[in-house]
Coordinates of C-alpha atoms in Angstrom, one line a residue:
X1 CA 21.2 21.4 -61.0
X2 CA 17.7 19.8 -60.4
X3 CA 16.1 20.6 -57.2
X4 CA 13.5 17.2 -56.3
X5 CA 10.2 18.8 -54.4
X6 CA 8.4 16.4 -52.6
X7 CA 4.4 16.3 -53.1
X8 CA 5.2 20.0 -54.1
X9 CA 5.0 21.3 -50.2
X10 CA 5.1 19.0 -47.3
X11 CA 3.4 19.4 -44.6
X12 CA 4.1 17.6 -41.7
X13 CA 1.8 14.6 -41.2
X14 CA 0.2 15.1 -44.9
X15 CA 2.0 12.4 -46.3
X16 CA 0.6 9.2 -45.2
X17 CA 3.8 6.6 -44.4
X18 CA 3.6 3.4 -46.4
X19 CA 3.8 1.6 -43.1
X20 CA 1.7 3.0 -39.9
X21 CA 4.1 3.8 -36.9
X22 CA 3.4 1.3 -34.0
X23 CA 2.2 2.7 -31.4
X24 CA 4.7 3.4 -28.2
X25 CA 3.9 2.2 -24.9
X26 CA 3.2 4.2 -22.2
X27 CA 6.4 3.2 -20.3
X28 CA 7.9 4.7 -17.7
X29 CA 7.5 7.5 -14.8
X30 CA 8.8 11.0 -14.3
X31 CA 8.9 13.2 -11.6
X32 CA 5.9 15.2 -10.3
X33 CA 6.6 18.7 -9.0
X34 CA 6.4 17.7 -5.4
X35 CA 8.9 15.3 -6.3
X36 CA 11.1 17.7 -8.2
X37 CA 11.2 20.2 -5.9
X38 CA 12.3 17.9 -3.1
X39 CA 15.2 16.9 -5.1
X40 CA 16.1 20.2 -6.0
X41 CA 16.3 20.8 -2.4
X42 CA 18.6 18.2 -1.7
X43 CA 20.5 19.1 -4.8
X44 CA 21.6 22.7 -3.5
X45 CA 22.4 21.7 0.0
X46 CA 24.7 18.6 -1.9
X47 CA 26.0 21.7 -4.0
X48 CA 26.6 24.3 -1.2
X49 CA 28.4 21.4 1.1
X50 CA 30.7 19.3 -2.0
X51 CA 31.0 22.2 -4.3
X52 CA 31.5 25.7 -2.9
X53 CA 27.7 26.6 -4.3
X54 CA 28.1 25.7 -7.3
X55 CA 25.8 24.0 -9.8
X56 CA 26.9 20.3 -10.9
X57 CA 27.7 20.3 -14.2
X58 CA 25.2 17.1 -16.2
X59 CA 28.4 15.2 -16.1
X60 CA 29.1 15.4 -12.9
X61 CA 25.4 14.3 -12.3
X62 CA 25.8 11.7 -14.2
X63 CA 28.8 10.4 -12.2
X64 CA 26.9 10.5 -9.1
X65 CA 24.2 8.8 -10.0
X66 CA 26.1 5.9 -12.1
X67 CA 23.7 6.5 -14.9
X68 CA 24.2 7.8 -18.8
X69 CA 24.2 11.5 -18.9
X70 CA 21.1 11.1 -21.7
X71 CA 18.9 9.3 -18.9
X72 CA 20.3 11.6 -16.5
X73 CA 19.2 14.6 -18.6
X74 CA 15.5 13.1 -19.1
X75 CA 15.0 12.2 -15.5
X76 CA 16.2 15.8 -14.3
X77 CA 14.6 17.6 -17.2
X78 CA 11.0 15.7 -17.0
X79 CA 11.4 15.8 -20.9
X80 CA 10.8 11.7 -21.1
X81 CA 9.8 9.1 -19.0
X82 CA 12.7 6.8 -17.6
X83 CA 12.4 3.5 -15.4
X84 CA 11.8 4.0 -11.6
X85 CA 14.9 2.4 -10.7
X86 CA 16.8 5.5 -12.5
X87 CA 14.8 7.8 -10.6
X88 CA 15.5 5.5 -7.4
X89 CA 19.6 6.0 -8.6
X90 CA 19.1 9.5 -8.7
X91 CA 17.2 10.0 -4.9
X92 CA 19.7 7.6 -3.2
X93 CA 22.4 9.9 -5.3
X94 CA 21.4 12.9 -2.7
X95 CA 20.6 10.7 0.4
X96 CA 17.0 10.8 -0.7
X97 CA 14.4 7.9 -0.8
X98 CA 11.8 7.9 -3.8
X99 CA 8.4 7.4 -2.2
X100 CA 5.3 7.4 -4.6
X101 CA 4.0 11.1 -4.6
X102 CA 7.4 11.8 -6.1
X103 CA 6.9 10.3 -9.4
X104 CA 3.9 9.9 -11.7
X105 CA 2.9 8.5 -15.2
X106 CA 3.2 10.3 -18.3
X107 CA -0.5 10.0 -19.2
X108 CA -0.8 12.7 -16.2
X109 CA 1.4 15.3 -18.1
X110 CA -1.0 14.7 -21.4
X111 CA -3.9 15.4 -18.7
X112 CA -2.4 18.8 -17.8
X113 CA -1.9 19.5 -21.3
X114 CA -5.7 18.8 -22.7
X115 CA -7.0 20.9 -19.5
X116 CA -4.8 23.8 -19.6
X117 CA -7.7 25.7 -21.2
X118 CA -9.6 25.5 -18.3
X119 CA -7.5 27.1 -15.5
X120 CA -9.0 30.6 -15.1
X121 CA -5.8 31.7 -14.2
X122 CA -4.4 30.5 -17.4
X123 CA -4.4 31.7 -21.1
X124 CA -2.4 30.1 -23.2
X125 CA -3.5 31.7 -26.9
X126 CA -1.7 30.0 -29.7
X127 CA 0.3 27.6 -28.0
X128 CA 1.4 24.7 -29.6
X129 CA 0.9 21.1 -29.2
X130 CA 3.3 19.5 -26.9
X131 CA 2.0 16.1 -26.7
X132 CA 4.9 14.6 -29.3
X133 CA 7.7 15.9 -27.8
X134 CA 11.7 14.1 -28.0
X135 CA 14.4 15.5 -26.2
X136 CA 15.9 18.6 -25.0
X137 CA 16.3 17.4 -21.3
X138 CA 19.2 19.3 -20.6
X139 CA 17.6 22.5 -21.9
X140 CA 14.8 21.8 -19.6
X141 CA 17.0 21.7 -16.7
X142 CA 18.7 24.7 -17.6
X143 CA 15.9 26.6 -18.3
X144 CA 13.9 25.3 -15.0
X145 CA 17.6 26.0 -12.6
X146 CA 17.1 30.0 -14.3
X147 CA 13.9 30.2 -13.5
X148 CA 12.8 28.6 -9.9
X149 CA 16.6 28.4 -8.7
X150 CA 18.2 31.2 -9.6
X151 CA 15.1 33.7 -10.3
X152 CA 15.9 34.7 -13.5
X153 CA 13.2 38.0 -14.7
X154 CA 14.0 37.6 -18.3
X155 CA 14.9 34.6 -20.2
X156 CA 15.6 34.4 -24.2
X157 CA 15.4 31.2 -26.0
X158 CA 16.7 31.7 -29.7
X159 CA 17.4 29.3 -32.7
X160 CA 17.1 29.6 -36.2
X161 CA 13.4 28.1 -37.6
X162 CA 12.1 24.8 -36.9
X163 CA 14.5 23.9 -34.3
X164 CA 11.9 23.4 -31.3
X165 CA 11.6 27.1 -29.8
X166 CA 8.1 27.0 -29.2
X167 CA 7.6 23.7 -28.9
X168 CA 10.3 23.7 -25.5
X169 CA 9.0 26.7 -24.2
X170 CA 5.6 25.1 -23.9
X171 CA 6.8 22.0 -22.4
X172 CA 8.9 24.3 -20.2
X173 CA 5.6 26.4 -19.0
X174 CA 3.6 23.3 -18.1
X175 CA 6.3 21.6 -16.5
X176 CA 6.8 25.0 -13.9
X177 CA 3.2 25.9 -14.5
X178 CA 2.4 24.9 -10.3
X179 CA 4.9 27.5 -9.3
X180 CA 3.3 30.3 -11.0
X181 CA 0.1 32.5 -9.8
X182 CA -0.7 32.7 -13.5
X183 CA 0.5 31.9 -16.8
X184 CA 0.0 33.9 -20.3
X185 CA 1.3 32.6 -23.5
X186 CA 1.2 35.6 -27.0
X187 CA 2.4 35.1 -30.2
X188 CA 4.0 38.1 -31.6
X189 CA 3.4 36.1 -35.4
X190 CA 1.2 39.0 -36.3
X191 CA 3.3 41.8 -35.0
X192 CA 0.7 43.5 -32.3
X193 CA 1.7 47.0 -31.7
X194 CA 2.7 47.2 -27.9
X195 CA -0.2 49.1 -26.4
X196 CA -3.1 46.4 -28.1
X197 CA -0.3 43.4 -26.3
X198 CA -0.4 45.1 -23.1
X199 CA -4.1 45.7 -23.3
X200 CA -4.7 42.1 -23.4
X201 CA -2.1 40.9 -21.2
X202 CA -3.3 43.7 -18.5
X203 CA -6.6 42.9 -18.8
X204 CA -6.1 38.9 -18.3
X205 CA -3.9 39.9 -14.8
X206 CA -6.2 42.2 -13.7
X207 CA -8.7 40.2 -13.7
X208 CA -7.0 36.9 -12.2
X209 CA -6.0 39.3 -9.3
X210 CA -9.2 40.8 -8.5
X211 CA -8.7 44.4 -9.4
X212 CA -10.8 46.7 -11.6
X213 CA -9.7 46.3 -15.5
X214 CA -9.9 50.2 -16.1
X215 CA -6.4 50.5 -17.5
X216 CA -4.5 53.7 -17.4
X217 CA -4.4 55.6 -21.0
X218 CA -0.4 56.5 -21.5
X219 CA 1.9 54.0 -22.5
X220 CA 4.2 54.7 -19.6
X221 CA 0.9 53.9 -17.4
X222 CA 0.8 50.5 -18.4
X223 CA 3.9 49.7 -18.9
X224 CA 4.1 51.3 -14.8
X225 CA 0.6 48.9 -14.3
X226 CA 2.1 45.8 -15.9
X227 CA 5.4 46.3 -13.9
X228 CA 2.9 46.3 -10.7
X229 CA 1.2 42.9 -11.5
X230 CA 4.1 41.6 -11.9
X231 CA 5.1 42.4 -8.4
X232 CA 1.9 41.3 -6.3
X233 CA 1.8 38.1 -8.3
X234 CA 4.2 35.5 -9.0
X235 CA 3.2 35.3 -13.3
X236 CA 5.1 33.2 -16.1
X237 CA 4.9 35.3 -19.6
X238 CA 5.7 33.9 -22.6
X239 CA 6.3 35.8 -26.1
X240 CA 6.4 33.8 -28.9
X241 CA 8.3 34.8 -32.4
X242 CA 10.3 37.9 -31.2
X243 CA 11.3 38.1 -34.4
X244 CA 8.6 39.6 -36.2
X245 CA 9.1 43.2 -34.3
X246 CA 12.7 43.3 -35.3
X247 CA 13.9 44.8 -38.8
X248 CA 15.4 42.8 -41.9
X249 CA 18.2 43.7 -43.7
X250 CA 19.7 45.3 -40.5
X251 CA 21.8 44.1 -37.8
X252 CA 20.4 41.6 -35.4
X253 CA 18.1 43.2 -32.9
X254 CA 16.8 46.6 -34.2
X255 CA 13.3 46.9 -34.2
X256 CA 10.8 47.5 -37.0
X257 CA 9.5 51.1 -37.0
X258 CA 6.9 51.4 -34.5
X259 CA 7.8 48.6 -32.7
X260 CA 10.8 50.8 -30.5
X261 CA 8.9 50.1 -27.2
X262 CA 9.1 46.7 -27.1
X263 CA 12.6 47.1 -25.9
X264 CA 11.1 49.8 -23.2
X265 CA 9.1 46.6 -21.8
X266 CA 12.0 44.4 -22.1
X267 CA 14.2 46.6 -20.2
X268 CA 11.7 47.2 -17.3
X269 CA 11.1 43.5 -16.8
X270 CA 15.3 42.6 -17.4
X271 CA 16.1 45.8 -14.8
X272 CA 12.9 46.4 -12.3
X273 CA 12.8 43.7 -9.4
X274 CA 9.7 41.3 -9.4
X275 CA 8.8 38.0 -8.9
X276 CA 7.7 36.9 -11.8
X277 CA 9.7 35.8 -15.2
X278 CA 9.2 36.5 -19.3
X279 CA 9.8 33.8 -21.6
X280 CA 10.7 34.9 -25.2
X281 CA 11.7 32.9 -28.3
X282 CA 13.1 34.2 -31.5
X283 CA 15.4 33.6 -34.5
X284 CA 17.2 36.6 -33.7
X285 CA 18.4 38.2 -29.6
X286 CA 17.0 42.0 -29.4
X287 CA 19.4 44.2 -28.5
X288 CA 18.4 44.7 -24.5
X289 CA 19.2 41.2 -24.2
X290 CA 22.5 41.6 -25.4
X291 CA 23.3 44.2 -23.1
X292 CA 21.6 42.8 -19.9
X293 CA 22.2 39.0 -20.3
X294 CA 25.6 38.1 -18.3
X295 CA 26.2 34.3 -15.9
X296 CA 25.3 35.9 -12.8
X297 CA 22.9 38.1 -14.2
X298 CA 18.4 38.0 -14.3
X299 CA 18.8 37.6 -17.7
X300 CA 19.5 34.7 -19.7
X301 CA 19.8 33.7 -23.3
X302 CA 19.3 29.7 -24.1
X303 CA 21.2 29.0 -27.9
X304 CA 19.2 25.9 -28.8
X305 CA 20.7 23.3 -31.2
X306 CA 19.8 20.5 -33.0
X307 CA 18.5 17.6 -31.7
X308 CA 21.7 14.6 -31.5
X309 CA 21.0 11.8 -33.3
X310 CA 19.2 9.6 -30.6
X311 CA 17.1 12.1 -30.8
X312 CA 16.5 13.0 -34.3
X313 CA 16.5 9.5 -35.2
X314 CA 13.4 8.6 -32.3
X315 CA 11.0 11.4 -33.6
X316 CA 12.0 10.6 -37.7
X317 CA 10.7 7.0 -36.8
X318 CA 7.3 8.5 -35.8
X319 CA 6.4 8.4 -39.4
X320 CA 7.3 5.0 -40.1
X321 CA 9.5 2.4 -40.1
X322 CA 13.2 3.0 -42.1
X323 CA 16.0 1.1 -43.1
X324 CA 19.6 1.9 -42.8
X325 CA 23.1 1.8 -41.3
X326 CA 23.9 3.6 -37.6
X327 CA 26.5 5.7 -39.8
X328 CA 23.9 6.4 -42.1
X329 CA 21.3 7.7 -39.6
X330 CA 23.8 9.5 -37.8
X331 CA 25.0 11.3 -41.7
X332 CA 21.4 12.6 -42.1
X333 CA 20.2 13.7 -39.1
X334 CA 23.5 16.1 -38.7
X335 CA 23.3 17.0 -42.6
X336 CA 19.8 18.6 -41.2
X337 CA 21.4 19.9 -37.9
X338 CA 19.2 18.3 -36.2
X339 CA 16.2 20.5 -36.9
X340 CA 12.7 18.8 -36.0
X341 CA 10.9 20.8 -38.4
X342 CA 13.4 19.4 -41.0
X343 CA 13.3 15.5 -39.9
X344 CA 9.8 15.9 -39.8
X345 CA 9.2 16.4 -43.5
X346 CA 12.5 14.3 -44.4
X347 CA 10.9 11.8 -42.9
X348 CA 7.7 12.1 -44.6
X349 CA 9.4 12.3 -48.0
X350 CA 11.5 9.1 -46.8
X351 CA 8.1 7.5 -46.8
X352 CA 6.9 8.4 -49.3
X353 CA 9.6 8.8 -52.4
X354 CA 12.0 6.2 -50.8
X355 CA 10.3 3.2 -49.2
X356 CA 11.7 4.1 -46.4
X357 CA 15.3 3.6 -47.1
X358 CA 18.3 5.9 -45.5
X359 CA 20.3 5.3 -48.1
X360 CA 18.2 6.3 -50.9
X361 CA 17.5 9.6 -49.5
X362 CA 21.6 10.3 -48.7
X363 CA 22.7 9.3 -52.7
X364 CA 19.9 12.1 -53.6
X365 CA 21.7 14.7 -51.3
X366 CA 25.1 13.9 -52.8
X367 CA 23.9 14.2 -56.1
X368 CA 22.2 18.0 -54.5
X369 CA 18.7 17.6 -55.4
X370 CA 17.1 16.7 -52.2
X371 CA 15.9 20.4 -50.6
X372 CA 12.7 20.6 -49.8
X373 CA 10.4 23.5 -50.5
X374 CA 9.3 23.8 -46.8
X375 CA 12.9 24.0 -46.2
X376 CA 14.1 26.4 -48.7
X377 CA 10.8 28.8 -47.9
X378 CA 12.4 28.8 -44.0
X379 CA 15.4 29.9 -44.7
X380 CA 14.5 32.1 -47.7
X381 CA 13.0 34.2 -44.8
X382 CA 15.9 34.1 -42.8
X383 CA 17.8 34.9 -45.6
X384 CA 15.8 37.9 -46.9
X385 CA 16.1 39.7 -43.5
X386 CA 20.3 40.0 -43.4
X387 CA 21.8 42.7 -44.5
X388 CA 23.9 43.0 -48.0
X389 CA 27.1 42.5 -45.9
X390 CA 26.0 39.2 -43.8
X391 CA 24.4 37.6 -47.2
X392 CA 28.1 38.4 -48.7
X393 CA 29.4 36.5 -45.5
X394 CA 27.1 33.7 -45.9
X395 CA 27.7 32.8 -49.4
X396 CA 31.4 32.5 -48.9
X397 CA 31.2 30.7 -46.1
X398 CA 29.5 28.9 -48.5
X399 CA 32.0 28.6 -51.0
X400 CA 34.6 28.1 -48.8
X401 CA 32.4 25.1 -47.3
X402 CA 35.1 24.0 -44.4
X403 CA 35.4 26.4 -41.1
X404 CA 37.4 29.0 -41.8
X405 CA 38.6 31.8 -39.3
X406 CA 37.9 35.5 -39.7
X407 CA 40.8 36.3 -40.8
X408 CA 40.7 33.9 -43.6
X409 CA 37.4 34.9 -44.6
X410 CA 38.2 38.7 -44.6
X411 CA 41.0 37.6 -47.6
X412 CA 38.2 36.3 -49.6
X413 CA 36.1 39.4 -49.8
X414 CA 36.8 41.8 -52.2
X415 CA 35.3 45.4 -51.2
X416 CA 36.9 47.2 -48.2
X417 CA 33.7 48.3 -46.5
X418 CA 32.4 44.5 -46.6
X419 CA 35.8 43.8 -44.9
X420 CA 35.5 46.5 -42.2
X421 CA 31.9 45.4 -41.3
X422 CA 33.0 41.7 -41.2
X423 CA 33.4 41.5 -37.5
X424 CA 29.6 43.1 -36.7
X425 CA 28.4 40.8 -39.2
X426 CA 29.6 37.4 -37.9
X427 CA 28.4 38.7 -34.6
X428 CA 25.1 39.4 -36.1
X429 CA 24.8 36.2 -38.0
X430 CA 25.8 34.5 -34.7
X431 CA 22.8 35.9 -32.6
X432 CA 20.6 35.1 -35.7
X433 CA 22.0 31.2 -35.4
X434 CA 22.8 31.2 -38.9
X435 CA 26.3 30.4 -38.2
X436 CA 28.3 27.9 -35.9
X437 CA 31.6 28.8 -34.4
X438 CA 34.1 26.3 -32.9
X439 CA 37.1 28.1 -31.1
X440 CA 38.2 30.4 -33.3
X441 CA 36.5 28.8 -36.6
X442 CA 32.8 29.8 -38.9
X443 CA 31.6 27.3 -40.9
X444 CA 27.4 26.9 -42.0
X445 CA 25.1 23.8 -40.6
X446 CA 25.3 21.2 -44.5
X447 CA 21.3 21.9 -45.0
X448 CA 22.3 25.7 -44.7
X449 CA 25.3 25.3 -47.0
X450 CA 23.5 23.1 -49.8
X451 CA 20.5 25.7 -49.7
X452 CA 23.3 28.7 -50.1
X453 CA 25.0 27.2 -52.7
X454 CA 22.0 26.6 -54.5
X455 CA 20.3 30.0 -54.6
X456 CA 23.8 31.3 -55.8
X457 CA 24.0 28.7 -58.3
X458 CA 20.3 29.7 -59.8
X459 CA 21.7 33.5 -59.5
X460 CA 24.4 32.9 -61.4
X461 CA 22.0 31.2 -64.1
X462 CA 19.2 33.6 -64.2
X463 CA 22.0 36.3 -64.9
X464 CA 23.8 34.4 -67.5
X465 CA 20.1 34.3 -69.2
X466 CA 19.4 37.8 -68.6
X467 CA 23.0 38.9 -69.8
X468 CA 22.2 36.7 -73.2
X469 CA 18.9 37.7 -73.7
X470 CA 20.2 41.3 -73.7
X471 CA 22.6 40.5 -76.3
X472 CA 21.1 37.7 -78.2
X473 CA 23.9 35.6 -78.7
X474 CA 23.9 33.2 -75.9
X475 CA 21.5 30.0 -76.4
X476 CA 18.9 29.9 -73.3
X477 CA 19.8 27.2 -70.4
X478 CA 17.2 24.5 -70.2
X479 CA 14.8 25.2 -68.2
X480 CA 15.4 21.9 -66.2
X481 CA 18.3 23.6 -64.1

């Protein structure tokens, strides 16, 4: 089997569509903060009254305001703009009338988002660009209810890589920025020890509170100063790539040697009362989260999906203009579950290798040779940090290539202490989003299966070739495969 690279690595925007993307209109409103808030108001008194304090579900949102639950999530969420009148639905929904501080232009969002440099009170270090951004309105409003309804001190948002982590959590951060004191945005891509992270973060509070900078030498001192800022000011922290503290080849959540008091910070800010709120992603949940995360808990864990087609078809057509049946849209953009990261350089290679033709890029995938080496270089990584007993669980889930129960899957492997770790290993492989379970069913996203089936494939040949060249009486594979 041939694998097709395309342009060697893909990056992005470095392939150059055939046909420039129109430009989109700047159409539509969304709400401001003021505007939010007042709804929210309205929206727990409706809930208190109607529905014994609980939260409307978005369907039941959706009812009430007689729009589709998709414009219902972007108007609630802020994610997109919408019309006014679907904002005017969604007032007069909760007795409210829409007046014009309640709603703005999206142009003031992009505003926000080339200024944010210069709040003092800010520092957003490596965050990403936000200003292409498709999607993920009901994830906003759940993320936004845990946070300014419900208080939440520690909040987890985890997917496997290129689904959108960062890229939400950003969006997410200026959307609630206004109801924050201050805002600070690490990366953990480099792995910082704890002490030189809290050195920075302290420093950055200290200072946007007043107070002298001289910081305490012990770790429990900071960790005791950090816990104090966090009390006298209402902040919004935000650690990027979690993953990079915790080990590979080890079950989900343990943490790289060194690296243990990570979890001592995560369990002050999940277990101390304060007013303020950490914002992590990663690929994998840490172990505190595990344990302190519950429905009614301050901590939360968000499991972020795919886009759905809409979706994934709106930001593939930034890159161009495509041809190609609704079915056949729908087939590609769930054979890449979703993933932006994915459709983005699809879509480039679409462009590029295909004239922009759906079709064309779908007969490649069923004849197997259409993985890109972006792709295959993400989940090589995610594949090199399981363990021996989740990669055995992967690859015959693999093989297996329809949902399959545990039960079923514990006939098909052969050793006995694979089988007796199989339960702590689907758990694992579930908190590293490598798997997907419906009911009582395990079964792999397609771009996950294709690139398992593959590296066991090229296994399998680069052992038959070792085996021969050992003996010298097998004739070497092609090197095409």
């Amino acid at each position: 089997m041939r694998t097709l690279y395309a342009s060697e690595r893909l990056h992005g925007d470095s392939i150059a569509p055939k046909v420039p993307p129109k430009p989109k209109r700047n159409r539509g409103v969304i709400l401001t903060p003021h505007g939010w808030d007042k709804l929210q108001v309205a929206k727990s008194q409706a809930e208190f009254h109607e529905n014994e304090g609980n939260r409307f579900t978005l369907e039941e949102l959706s009812d009430r305001t007689g729009l589709a639950i998709h414009t219902t999530a972007k108007a609630l969420g802020r994610s997109e703009p919408v019309d006014k009148q679907s904002l005017q639905y969604v007032f007069r929904a909760f007795g409210l009338e829409l007046s014009q501080n309640d709603y703005t232009r999206p142009n003031s969002l992009l505003e926000a988002l080339e200024s944010r440099q210069e709040n003092p009170r800010q520092d957003w270090g490596e965050a990403v660009d936000t200003s292409v951004f498709y999607g993920r309105g009901k994830e906003l409003i759940q993320l936004r209810g845990w946070i300014l309804e419900e208080h939440c001190r520690l909040i987890t948002v985890l997917g496997i890589g290129g689904i959108g982590k960062s890229t939400l959590a950003v969006t997410l951060a200026l959307q609630i920025q206004s109801t924050f004191d201050v805002v600070v945005w690490r990366s953990l891509q480099n792995a910082p020890p704890i002490e030189e992270w809290l050195e920075g973060v302290l420093t950055f509070l200290l200072r946007t509170q007043g107070e002298n900078s001289v910081l305490p030498t012990s770790l429990s001192g900071k960790l005791s100063k950090l816990m104090e800022c966090l009390r006298t000011s209402r902040c919004l922290l935000i650690l990027d790539n979690v993953e990079t503290i915790l080990c590979s080849g080890e079950r989900t959540g343990q943490y790289r040697e060194g690296y243990e008091e990570y979890g001592q910070l995560l369990r002050y800010i999940g277990e101390v009362p304060h007013q303020s709120c950490l914002l992590l992603t990663s690929r994998e949940k840490t172990r505190e989260i595990a344990l302190l995360e519950g429905e009614t808990a301050p901590v939360r864990s968000l499991l972020l999906s795919g886009l759905d087609p809409d979706e994934g078809r709106e930001l593939f057509q930034q890159k161009g203009q495509f041809t190609g049946s609704d079915a056949q849209w729908h087939r590609l953009i769930v054979h890449y579950g979703g993933n932006p990261l994915a459709l983005k350089l699809v879509a480039a290679a679409t462009q590029e290798l295909f004239n922009g033709k759906i079709a064309d890029v779908l007969n490649s995938i069923d004849r197997g040779v259409f993985l890109f080496e972006d792709i295959r270089d993400l989940l090589d990584r995610q594949f090199d940090r399981l363990s021996a007993v989740e990669q055995e669980v992967i690859i015959w889930l693999a093989i297996n290539r329809e949902p399959v129960s545990l039960s079923d899957l514990s006939d098909d492997i052969i050793t006995l202490p694979s089988r007796r770790k199989l339960p702590a290993a689907m758990n694992s492989l579930l908190k590293r989003s490598l798997v997907e379970k419906r009911r009582d069913q395990f079964s792999l996203q397609p771009v996950v299966m294709e690139y398992v089936t593959n590296r066991l494939i090229k296994q399998v040949c680069e052992e038959i070739l070792a085996w021969g060249s050992a003996n010298n009486n097998v004739t070497p594979l092609p090197s095409s495969m």
